[in-house]
PDB file of C-alpha atoms in Angstrom:
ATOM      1  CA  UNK A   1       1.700  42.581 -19.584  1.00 85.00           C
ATOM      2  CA  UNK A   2       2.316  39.026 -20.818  1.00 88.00           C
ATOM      3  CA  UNK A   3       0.387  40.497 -24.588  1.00 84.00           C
ATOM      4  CA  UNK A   4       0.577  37.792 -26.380  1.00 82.00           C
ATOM      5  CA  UNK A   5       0.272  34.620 -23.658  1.00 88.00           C
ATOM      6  CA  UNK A   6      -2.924  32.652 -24.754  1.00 91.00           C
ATOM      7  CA  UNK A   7      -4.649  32.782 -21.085  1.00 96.00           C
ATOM      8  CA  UNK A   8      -8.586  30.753 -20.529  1.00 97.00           C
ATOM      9  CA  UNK A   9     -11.119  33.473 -19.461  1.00 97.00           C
ATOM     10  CA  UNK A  10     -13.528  31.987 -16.516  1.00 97.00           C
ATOM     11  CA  UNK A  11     -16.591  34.349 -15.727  1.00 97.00           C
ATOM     12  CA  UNK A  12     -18.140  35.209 -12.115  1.00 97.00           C
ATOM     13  CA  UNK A  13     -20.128  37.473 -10.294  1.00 97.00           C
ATOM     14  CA  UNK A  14     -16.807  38.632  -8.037  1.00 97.00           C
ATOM     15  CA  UNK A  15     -15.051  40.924 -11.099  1.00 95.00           C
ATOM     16  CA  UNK A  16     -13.463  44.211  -9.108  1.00 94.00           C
ATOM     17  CA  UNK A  17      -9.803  43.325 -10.051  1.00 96.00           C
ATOM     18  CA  UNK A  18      -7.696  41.566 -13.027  1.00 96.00           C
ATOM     19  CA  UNK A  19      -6.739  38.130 -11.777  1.00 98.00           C
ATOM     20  CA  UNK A  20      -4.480  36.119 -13.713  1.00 98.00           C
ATOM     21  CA  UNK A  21      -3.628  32.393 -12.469  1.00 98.00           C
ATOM     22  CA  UNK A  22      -0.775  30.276 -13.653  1.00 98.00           C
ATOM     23  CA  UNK A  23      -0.383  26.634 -12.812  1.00 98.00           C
ATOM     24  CA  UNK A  24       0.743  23.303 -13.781  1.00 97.00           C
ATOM     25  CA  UNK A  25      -1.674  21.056 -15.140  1.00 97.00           C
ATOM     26  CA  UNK A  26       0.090  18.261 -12.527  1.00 97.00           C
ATOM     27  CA  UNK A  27       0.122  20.377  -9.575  1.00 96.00           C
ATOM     28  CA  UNK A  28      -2.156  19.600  -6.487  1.00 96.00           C
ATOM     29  CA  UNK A  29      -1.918  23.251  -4.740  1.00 97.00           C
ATOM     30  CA  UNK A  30      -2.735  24.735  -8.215  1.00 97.00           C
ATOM     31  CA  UNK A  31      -5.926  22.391  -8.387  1.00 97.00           C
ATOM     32  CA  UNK A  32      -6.744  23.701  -4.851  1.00 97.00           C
ATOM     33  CA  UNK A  33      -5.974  27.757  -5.755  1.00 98.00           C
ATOM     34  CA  UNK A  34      -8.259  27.314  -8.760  1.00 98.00           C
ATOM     35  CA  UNK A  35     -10.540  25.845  -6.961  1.00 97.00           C
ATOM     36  CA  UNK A  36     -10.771  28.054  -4.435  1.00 98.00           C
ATOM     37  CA  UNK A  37     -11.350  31.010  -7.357  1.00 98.00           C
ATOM     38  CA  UNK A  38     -13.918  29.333  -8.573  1.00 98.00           C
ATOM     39  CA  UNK A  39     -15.648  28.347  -5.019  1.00 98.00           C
ATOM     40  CA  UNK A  40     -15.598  32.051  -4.472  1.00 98.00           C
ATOM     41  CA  UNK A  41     -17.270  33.009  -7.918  1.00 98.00           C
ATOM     42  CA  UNK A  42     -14.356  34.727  -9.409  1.00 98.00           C
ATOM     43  CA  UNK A  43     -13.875  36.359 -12.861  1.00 98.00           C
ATOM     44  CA  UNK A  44     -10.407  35.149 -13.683  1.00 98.00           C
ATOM     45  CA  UNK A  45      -8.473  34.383 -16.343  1.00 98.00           C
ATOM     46  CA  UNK A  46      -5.982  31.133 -16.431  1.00 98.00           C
ATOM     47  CA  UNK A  47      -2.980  29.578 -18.182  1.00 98.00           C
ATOM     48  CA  UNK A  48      -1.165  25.997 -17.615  1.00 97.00           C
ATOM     49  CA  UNK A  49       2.237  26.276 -18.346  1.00 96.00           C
ATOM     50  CA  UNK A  50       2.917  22.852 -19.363  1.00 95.00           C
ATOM     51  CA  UNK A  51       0.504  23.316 -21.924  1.00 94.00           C
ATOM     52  CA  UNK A  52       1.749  26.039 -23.887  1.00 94.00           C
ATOM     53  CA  UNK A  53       4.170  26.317 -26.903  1.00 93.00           C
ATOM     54  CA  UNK A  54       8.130  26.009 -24.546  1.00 91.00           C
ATOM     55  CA  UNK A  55       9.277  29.314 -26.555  1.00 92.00           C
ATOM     56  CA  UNK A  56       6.158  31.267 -25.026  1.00 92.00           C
ATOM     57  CA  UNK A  57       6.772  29.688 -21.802  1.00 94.00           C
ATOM     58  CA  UNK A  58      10.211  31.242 -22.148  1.00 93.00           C
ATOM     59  CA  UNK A  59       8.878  34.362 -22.785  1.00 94.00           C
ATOM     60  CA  UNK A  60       6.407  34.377 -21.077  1.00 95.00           C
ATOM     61  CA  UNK A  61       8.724  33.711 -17.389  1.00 96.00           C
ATOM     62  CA  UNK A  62      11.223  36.456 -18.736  1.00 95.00           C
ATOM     63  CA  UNK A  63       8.865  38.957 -18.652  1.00 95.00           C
ATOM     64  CA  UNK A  64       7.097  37.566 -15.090  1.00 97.00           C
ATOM     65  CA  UNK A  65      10.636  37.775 -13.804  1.00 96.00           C
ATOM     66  CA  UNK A  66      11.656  41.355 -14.983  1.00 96.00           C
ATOM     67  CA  UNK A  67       8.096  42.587 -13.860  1.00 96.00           C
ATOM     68  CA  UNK A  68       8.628  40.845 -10.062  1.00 97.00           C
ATOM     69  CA  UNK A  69      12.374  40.308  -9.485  1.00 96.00           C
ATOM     70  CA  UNK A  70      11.591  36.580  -8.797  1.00 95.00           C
ATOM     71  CA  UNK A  71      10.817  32.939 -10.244  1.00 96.00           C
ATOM     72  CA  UNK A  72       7.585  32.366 -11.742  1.00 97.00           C
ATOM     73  CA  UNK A  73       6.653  29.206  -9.110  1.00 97.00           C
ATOM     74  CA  UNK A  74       3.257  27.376  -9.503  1.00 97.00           C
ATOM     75  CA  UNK A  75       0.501  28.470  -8.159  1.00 98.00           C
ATOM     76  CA  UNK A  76       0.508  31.748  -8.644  1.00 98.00           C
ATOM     77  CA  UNK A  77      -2.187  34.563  -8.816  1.00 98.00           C
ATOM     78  CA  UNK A  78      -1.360  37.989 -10.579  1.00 98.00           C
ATOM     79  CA  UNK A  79      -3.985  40.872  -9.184  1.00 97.00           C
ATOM     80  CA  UNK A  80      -3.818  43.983 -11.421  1.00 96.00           C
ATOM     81  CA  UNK A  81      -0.572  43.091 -12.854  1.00 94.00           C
ATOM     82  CA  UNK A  82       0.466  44.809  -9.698  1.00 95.00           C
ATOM     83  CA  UNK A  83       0.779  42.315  -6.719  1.00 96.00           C
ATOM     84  CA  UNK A  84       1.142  38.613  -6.471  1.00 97.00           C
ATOM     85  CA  UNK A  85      -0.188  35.627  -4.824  1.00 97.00           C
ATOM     86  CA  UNK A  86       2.755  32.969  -4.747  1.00 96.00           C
ATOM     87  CA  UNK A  87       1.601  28.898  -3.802  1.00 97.00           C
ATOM     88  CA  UNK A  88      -1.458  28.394  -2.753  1.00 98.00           C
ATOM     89  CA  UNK A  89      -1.669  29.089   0.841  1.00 97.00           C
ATOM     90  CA  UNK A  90      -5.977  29.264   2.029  1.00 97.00           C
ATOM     91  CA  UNK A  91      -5.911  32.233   4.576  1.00 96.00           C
ATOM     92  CA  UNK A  92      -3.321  33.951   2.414  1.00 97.00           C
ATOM     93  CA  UNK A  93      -5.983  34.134  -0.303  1.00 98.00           C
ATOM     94  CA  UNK A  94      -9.008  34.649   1.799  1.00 97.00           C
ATOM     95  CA  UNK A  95      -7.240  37.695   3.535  1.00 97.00           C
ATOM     96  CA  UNK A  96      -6.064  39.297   0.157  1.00 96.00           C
ATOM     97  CA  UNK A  97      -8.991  38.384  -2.000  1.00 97.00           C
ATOM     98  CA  UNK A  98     -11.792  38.191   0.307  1.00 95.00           C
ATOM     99  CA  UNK A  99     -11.635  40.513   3.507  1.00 88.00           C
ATOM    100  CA  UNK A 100     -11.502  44.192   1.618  1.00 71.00           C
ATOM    101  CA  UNK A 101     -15.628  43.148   0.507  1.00 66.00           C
TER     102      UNK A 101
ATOM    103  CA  UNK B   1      10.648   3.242 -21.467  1.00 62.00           C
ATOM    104  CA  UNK B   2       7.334   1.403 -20.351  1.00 84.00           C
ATOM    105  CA  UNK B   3       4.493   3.406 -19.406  1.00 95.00           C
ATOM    106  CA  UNK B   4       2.696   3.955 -15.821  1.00 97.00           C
ATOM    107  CA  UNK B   5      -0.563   3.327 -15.025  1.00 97.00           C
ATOM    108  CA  UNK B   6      -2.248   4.638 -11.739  1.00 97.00           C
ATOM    109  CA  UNK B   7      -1.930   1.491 -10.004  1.00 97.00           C
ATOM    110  CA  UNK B   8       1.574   1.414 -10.757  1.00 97.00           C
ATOM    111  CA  UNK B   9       2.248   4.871  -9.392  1.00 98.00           C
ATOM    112  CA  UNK B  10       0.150   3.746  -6.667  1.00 97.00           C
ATOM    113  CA  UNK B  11       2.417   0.961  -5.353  1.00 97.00           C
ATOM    114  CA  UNK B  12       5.521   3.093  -6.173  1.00 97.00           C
ATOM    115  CA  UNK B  13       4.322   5.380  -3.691  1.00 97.00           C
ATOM    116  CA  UNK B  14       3.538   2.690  -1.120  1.00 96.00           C
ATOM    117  CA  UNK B  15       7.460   1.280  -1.501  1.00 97.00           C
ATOM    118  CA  UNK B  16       8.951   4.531  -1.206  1.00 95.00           C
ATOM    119  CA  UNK B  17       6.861   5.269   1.893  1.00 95.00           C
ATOM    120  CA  UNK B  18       7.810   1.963   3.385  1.00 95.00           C
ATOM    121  CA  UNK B  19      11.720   2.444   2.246  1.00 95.00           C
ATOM    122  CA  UNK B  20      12.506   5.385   3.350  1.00 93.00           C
ATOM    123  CA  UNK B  21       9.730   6.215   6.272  1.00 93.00           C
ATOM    124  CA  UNK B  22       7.915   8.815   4.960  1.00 95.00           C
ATOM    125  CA  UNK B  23       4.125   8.812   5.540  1.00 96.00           C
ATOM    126  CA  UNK B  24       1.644   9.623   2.834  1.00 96.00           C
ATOM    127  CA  UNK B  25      -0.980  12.525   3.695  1.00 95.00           C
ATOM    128  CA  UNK B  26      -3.942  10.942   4.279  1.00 93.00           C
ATOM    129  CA  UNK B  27      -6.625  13.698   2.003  1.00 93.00           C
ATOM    130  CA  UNK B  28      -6.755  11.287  -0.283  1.00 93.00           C
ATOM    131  CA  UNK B  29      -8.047  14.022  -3.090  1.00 94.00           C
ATOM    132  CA  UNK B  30      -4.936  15.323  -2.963  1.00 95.00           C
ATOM    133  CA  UNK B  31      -2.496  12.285  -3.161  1.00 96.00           C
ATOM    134  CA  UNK B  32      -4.610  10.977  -6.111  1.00 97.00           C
ATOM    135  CA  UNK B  33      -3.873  14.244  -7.555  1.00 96.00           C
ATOM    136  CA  UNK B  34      -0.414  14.036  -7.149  1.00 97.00           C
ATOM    137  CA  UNK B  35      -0.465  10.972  -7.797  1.00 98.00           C
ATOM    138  CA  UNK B  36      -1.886  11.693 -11.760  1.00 98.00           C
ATOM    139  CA  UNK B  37       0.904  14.151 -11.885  1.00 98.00           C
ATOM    140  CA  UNK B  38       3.144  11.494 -11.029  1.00 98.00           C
ATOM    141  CA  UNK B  39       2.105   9.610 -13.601  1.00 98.00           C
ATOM    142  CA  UNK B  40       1.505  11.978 -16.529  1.00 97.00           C
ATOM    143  CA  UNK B  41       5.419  13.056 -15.399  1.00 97.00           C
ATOM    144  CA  UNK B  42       6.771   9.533 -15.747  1.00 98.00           C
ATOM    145  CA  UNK B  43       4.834   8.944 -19.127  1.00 97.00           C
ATOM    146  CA  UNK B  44       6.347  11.628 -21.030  1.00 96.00           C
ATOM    147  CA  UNK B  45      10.119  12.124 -19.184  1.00 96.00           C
ATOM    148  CA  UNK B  46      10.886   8.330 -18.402  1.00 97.00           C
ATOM    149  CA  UNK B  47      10.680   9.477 -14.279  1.00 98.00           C
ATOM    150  CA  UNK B  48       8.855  10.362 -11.708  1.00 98.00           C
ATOM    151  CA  UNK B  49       9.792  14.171 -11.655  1.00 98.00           C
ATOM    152  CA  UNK B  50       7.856  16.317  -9.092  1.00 98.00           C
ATOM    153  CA  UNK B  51       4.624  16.940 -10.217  1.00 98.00           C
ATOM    154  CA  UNK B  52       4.399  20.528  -8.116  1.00 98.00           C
ATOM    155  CA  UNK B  53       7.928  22.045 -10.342  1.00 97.00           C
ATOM    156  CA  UNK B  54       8.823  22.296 -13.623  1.00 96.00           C
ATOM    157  CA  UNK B  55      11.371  20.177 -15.334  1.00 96.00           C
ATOM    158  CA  UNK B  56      14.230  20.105 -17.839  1.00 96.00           C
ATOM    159  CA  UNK B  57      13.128  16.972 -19.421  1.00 95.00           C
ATOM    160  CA  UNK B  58      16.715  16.201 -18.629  1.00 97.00           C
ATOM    161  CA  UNK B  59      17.082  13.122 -15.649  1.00 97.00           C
ATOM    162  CA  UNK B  60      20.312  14.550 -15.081  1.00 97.00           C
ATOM    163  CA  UNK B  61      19.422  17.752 -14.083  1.00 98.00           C
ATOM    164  CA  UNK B  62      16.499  17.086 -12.779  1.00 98.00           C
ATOM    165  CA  UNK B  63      17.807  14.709 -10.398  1.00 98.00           C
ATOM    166  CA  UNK B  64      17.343  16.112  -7.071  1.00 98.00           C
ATOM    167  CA  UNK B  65      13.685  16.867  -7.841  1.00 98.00           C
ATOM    168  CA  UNK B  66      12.454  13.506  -8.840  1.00 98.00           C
ATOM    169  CA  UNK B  67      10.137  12.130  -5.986  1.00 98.00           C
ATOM    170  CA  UNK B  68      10.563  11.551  -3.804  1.00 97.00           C
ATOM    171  CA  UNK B  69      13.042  14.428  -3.819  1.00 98.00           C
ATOM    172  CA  UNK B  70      15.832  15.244  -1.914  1.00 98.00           C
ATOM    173  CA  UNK B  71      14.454  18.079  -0.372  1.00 98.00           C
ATOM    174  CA  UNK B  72      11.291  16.371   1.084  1.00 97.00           C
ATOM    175  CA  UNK B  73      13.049  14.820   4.169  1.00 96.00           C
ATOM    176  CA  UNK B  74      14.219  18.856   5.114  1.00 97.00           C
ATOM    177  CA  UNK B  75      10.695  19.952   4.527  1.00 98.00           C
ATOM    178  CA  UNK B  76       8.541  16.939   6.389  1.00 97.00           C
ATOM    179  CA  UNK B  77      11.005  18.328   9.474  1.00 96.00           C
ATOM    180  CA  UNK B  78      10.406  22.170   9.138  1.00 97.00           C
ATOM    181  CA  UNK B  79       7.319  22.620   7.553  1.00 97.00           C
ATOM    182  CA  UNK B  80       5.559  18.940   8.411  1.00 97.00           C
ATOM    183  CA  UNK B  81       5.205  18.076   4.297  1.00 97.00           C
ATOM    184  CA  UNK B  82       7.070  18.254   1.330  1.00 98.00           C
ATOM    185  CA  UNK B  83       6.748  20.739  -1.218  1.00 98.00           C
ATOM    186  CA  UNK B  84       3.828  19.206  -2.867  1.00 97.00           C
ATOM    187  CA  UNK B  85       2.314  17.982   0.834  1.00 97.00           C
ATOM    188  CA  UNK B  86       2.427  14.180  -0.864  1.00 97.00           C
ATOM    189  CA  UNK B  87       4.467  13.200   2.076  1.00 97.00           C
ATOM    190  CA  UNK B  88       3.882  14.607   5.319  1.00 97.00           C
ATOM    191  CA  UNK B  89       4.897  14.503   9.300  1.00 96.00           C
ATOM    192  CA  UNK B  90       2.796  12.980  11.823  1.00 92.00           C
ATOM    193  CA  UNK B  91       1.819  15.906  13.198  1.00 89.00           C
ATOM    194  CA  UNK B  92       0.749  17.567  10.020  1.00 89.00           C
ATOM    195  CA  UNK B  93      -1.348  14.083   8.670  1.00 86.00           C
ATOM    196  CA  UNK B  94      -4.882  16.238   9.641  1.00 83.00           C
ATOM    197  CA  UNK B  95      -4.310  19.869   8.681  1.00 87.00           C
ATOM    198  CA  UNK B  96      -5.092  21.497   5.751  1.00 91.00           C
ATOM    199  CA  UNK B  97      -2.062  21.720   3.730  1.00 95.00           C
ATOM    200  CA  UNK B  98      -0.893  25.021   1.956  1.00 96.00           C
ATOM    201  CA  UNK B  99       2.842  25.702  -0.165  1.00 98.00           C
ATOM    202  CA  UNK B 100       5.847  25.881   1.536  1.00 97.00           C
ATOM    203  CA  UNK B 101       8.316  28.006  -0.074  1.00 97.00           C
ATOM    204  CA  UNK B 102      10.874  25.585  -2.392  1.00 97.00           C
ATOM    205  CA  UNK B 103      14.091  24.617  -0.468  1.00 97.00           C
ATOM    206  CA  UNK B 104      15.310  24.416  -4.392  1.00 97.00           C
ATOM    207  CA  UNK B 105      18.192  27.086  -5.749  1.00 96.00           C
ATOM    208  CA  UNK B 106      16.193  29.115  -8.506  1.00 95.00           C
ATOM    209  CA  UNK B 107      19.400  28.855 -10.957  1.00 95.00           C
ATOM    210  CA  UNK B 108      18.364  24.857 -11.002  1.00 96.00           C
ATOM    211  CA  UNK B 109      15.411  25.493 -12.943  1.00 96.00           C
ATOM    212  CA  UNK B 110      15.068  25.826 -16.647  1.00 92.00           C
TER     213      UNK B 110
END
């Protein structure tokens, strides 16, 4: 999934799933969900979507779409490739990323 | 089109409160945050589109989500903030604010 996007690669010591964030650069909630991954020592990898060439950004939410039947919204956290976090929303993420440990 | 600087957004934000009665969340990381998103919007469209969505680039279409938008009034009422949690209800002004799901039709978007 999403082969050729150009996504940021941040390391930590919490690395049991894929996680792939995708924000605006100008978004406050996306600020607060990336913070949160990085609070939490997460290995995660990243991608602003205001900052990248508009005909990947095209692509890039045509193939988000067709994978999850809905809008690419900002923030939003891809685990696995299979399940999705959508807005930042604290005890949502602390529930799905933090209670199975 | 002349450009914004943080002060400017600053007082824009302080009319609009005053004009329409909408009260400014008080975590004052976050409105500054919004607030650079405001600003970074207005210097390269020409407006002050919402800094939480994407736009066309396009005022025209864009329209209903340049801030504040017309969708914040519905969501201060239901969910006690807007869609970015710039403005929010009285109630709401201590909580920790989360997202709210967008009031906006997904065939607006680009």
């Amino acid at each position: 999934m999403f082969e050729n996007a150009k996504f940021n690669s941040t390391q930590g010591s919490r690395n049991k799933h894929q996680l792939r964030f995708m924000g605006l650069t100008t978004c406050s909630f996306c600020k607060k969900a990336k913070q949160f991954l990085d609070d939490n020592d997460f290995s995660y990898d990243y991608l602003y979507l205001d900052k990248i060439d508009p005909e990947d950004k095209k692509n890039l939410k045509i193939e988000f779409a067709a994978h999850f039947d809905k809008r690419l919204s900002y923030p939003t956290l891809i685990i696995d490739d299979k399940e999705i976090l959508t807005g930042f929303i604290r005890i949502a993420w602390e529930k799905e990323l933090l209670e199975e440990e | 089109m002349g450009r914004k600087t943080r002060e400017d957004v600053q007082l824009f934000l302080e009319a609009v409160s005053k004009k329409q009665g909408l009260i400014l969340n008080n975590d004052k990381d976050h409105v500054d945050s919004i607030a650079d998103g405001l600003m970074e919007m207005y210097n390269s469209l020409g407006y002050f589109n919402c800094p939480c969505r994407e736009a066309w680039g396009d005022r025209k279409k864009d329209r209903d989500i340049i801030c504040p938008c017309s969708y914040c009034e519905m969501d201060v009422q239901e969910y006690g903030q807007c869609y970015c949690g710039l403005f929010v209800s009285e109630d709401s002004q201590d909580k920790e604010l989360g997202s709210i799901p967008d009031r906006r039709d997904d065939e607006l978007y680009p």
